[in-house]
mmCIF file of C-alpha atoms in Angstrom:
data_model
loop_
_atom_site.group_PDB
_atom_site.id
_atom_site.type_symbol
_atom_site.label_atom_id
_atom_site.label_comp_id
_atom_site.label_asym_id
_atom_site.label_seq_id
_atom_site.Cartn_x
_atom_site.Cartn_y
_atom_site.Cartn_z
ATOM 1 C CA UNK A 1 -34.627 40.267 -3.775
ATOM 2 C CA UNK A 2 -36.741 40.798 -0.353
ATOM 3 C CA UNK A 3 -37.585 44.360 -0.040
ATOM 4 C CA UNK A 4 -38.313 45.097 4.261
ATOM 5 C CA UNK A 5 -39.530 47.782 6.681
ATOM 6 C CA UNK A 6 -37.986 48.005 10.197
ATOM 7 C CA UNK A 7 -38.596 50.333 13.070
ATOM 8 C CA UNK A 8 -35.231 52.503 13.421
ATOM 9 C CA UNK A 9 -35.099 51.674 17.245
ATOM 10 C CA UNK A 10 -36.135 48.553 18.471
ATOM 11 C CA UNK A 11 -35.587 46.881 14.782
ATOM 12 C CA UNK A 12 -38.910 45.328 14.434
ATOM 13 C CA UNK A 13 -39.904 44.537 11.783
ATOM 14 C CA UNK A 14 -43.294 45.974 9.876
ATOM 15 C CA UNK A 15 -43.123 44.992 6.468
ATOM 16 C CA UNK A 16 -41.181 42.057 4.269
ATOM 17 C CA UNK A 17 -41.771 40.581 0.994
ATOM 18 C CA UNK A 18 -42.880 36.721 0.855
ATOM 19 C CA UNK A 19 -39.846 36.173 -0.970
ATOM 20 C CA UNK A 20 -37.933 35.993 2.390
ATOM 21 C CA UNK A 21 -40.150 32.564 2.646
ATOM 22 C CA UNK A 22 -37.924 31.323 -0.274
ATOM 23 C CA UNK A 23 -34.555 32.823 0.426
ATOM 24 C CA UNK A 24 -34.815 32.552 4.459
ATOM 25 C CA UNK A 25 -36.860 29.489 4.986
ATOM 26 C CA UNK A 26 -38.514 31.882 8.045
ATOM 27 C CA UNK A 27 -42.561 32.943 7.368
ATOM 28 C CA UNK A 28 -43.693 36.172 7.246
ATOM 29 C CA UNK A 29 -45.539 36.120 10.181
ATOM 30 C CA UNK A 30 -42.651 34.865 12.360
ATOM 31 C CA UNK A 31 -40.352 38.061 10.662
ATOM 32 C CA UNK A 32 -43.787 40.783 11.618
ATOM 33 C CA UNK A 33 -43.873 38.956 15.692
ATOM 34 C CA UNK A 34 -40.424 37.841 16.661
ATOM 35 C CA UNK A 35 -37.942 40.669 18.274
ATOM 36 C CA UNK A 36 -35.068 41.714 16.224
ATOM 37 C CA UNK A 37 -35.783 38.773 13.881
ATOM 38 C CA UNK A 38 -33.197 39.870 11.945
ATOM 39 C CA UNK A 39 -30.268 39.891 14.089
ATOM 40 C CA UNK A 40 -31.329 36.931 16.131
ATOM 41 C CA UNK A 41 -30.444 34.731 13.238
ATOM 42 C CA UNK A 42 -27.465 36.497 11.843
ATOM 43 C CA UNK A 43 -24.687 33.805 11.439
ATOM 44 C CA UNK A 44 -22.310 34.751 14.736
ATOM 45 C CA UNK A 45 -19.180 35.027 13.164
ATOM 46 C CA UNK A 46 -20.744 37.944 11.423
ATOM 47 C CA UNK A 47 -23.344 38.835 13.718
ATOM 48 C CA UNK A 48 -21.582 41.930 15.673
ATOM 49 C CA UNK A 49 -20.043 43.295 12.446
ATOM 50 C CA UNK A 50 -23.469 43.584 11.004
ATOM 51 C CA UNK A 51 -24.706 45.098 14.099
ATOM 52 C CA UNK A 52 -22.191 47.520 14.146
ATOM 53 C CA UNK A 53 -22.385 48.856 10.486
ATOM 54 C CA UNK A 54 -26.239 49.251 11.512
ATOM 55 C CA UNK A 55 -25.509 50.779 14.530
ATOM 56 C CA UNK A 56 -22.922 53.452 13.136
ATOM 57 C CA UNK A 57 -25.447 54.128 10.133
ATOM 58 C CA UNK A 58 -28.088 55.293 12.468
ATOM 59 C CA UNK A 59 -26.168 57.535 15.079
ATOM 60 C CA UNK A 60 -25.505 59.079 11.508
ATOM 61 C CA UNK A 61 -28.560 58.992 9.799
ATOM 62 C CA UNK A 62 -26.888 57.501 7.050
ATOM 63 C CA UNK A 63 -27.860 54.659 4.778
ATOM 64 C CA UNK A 64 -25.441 51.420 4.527
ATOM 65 C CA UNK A 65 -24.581 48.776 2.822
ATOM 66 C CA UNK A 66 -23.563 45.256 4.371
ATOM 67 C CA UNK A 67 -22.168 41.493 3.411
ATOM 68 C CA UNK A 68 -22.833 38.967 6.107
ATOM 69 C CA UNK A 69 -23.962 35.371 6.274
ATOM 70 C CA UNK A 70 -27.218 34.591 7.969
ATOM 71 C CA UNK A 71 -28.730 30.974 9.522
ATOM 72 C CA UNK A 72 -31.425 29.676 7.174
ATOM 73 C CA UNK A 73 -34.476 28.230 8.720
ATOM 74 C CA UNK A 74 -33.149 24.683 7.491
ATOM 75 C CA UNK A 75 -29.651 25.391 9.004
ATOM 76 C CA UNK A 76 -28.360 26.820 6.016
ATOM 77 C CA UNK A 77 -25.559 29.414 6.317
ATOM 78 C CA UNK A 78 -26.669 31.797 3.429
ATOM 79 C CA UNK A 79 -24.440 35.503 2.044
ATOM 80 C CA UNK A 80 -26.665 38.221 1.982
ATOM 81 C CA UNK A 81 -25.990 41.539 1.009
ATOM 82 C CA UNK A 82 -28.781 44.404 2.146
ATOM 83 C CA UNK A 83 -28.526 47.873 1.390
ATOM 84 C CA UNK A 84 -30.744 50.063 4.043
ATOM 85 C CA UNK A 85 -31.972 53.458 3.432
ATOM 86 C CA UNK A 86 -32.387 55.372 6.732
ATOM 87 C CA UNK A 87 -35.664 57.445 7.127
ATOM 88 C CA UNK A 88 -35.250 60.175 9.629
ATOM 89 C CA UNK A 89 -37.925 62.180 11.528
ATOM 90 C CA UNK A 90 -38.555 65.726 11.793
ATOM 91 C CA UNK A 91 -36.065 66.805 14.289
ATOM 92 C CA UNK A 92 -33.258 64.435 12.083
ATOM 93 C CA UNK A 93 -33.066 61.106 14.311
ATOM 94 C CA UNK A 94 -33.089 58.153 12.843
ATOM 95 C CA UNK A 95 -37.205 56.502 12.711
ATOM 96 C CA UNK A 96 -37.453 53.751 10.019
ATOM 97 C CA UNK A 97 -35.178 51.033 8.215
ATOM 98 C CA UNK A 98 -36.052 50.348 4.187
ATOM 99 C CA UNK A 99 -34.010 48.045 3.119
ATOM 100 C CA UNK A 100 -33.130 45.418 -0.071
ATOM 101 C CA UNK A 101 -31.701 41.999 0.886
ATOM 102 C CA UNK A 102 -29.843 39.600 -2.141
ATOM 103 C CA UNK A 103 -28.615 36.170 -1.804
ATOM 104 C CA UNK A 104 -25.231 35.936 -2.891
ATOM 105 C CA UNK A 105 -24.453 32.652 -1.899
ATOM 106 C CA UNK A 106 -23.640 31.713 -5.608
ATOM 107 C CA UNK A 107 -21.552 34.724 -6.109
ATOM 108 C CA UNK A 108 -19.443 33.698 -3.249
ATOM 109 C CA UNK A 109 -19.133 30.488 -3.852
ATOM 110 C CA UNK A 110 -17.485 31.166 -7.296
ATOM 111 C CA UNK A 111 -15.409 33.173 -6.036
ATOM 112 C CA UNK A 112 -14.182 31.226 -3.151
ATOM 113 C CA UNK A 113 -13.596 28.984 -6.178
ATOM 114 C CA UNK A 114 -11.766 31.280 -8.198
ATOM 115 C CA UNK A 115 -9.668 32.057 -5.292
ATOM 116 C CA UNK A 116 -8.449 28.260 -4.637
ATOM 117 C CA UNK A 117 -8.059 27.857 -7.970
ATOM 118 C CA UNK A 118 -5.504 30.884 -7.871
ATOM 119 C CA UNK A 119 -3.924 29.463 -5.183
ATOM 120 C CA UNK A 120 -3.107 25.612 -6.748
ATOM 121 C CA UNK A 121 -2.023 27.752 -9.639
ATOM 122 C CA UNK A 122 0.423 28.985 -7.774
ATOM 123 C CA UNK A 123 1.302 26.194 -6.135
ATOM 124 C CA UNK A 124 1.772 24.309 -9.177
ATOM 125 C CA UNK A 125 4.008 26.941 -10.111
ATOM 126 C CA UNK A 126 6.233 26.383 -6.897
ATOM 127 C CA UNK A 127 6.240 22.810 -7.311
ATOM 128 C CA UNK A 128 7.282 22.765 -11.146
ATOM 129 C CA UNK A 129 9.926 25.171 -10.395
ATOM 130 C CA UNK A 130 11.434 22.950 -7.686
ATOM 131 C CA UNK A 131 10.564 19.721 -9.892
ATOM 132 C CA UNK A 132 12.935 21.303 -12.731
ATOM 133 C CA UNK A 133 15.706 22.279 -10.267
ATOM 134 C CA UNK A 134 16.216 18.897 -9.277
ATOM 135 C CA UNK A 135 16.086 17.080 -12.651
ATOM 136 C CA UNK A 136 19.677 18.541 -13.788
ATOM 137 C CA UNK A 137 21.734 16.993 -10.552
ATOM 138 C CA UNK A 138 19.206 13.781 -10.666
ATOM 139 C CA UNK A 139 20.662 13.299 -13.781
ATOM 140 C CA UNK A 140 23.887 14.040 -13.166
ATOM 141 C CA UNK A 141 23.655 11.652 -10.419
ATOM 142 C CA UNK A 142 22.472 9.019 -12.305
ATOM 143 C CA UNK A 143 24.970 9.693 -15.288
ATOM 144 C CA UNK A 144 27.785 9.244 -12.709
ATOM 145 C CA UNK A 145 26.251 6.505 -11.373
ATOM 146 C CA UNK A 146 25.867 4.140 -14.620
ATOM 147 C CA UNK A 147 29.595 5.035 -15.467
ATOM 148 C CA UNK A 148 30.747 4.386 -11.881
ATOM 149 C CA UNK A 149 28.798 0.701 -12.429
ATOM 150 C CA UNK A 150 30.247 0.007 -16.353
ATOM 151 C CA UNK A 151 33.705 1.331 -14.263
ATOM 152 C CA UNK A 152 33.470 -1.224 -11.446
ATOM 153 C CA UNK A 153 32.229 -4.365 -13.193
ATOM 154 C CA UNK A 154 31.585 -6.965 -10.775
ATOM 155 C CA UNK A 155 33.874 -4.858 -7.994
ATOM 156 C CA UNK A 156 31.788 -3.917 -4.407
ATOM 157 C CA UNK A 157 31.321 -0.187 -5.715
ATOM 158 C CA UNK A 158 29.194 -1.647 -8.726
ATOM 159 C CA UNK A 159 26.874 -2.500 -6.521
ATOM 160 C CA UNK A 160 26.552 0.563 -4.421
ATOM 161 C CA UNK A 161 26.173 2.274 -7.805
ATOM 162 C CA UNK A 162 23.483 0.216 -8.879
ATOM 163 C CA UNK A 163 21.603 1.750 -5.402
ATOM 164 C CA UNK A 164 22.547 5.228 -5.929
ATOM 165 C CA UNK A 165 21.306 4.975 -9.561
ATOM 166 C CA UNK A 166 17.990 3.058 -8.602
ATOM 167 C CA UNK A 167 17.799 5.694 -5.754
ATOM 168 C CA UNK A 168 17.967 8.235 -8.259
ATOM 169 C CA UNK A 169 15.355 6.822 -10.563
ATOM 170 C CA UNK A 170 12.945 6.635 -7.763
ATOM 171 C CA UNK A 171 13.874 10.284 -6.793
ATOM 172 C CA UNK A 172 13.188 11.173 -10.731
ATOM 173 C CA UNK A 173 10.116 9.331 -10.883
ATOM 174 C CA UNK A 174 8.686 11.485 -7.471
ATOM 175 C CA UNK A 175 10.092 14.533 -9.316
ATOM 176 C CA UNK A 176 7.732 13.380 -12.585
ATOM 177 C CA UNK A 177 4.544 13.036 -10.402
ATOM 178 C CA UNK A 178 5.389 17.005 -8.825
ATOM 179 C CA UNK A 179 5.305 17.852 -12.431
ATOM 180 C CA UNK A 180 1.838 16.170 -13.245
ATOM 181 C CA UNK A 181 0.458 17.624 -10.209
ATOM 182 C CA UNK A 182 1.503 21.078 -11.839
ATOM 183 C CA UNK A 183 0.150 20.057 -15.090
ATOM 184 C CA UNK A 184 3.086 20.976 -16.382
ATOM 185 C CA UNK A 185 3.513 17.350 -18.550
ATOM 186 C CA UNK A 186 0.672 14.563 -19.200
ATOM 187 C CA UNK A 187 0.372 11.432 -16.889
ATOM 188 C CA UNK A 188 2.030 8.440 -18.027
ATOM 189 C CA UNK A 189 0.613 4.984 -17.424
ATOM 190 C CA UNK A 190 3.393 2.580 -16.890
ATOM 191 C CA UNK A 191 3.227 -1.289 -16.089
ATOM 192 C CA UNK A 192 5.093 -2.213 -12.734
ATOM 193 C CA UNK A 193 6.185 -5.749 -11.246
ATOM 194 C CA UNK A 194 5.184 -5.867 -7.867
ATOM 195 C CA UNK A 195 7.217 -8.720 -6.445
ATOM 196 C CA UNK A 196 10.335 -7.201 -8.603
ATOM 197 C CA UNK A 197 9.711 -3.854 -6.865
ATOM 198 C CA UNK A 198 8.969 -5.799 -3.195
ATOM 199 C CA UNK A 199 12.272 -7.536 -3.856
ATOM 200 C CA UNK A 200 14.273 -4.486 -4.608
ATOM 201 C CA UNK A 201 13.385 -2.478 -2.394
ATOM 202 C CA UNK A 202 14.581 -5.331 0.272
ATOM 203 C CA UNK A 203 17.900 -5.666 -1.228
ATOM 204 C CA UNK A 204 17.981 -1.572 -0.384
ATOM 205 C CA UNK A 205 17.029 -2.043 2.862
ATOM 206 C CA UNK A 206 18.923 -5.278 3.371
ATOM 207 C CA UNK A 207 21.807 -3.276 2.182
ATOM 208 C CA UNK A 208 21.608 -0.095 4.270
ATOM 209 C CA UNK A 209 20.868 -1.544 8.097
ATOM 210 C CA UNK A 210 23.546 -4.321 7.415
ATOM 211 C CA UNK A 211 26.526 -4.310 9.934
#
């Protein structure tokens, strides 16, 4: 933790630990000269939201507590959470800034973690649910479609129904790789002819754009 001192109204500051060398990056020297040190290098997404909460805390003469990210001397962007008591002077205004400052960059990382982690958990959710409503009319489809084919024999729809039923195995297969994504069954290695694949997917094509 750095522990600091800061002058209530022009936010110098007087005192820091040298542990802001290891957090910060910034020497203590450079934290006791520089103006407003502090909120110079506050990250500027965050900057005026920090600002404020100080702001607010001494118009009240109350202590706060704030999250905000801050620029590291090496460009780092690291969380920091300080917690300022607020020293006031005799006639109750606000005169000095004592504060405790902890990295939490860990803490938030983790739980920027945990929160994608919640969120492909539901998605994997979504996309099994979907995956299992389409399996029933896949294989209805391709049920109809191997009958339609024993049917036909060697008549033109026994050939259509060989592309609705190789159509629907593709469809099935896609349907198999939603489910692995949800982790809802184990990947299965399977051994695939290229140049039969190449070649049937040109008789589908051949088949569809011909006049």
């Amino acid at each position: 933790a750095v522990i600091g001192e800061a002058d209530a109204t022009t936010g110098q500051v007087s005192f820091v630990s040298r542990r802001v060398e290891t957090v910060l990056g910034y020497p203590v020297e450079q934290w006791l000269t520089e103006p407003e040190c502090w909120a110079s290098h506050l990250h500027p997404d965050d900057r005026e939201r920090a600002l404020a909460v100080r702001r607010t805390a001494l118009e009240k003469g109350h202590p706060y507590d704030v999250v905000y990210r801050f620029l590291a001397a090496d460009g780092r962007v690291v969380w920091l959470r300080t917690r300022v008591h607020v020293a006031l002077d005799a006639a109750g205004a606000a005169r000095q800034l004592r504060g405790v400052t902890v990295d939490i960059t860990e803490g938030k990382r983790l739980q920027e973690e945990l929160v994608q982690a919640e969120k492909l958990s539901t998605l994997g959710e979504l996309i099994a649910g979907i995956a299992h409503e389409l399996n029933n009319p896949l294989a209805a489809l391709s049920g109809h479609a191997q009958l339609l084919r024993i049917e036909q024999k060697d008549a033109p729809a026994a050939a259509r129904a060989e592309r609705i039923l190789e159509a629907a195995q593709r469809a099935s297969r896609v349907v198999q790789n939603f489910l692995t994504f949800a982790r809802k069954h184990r990947p299965e290695k399977v051994a695939v002819s290229i140049n039969d694949l190449v070649t049937k997917t040109l008789d589908l094509l051949a088949y569809q754009f011909r006049v």
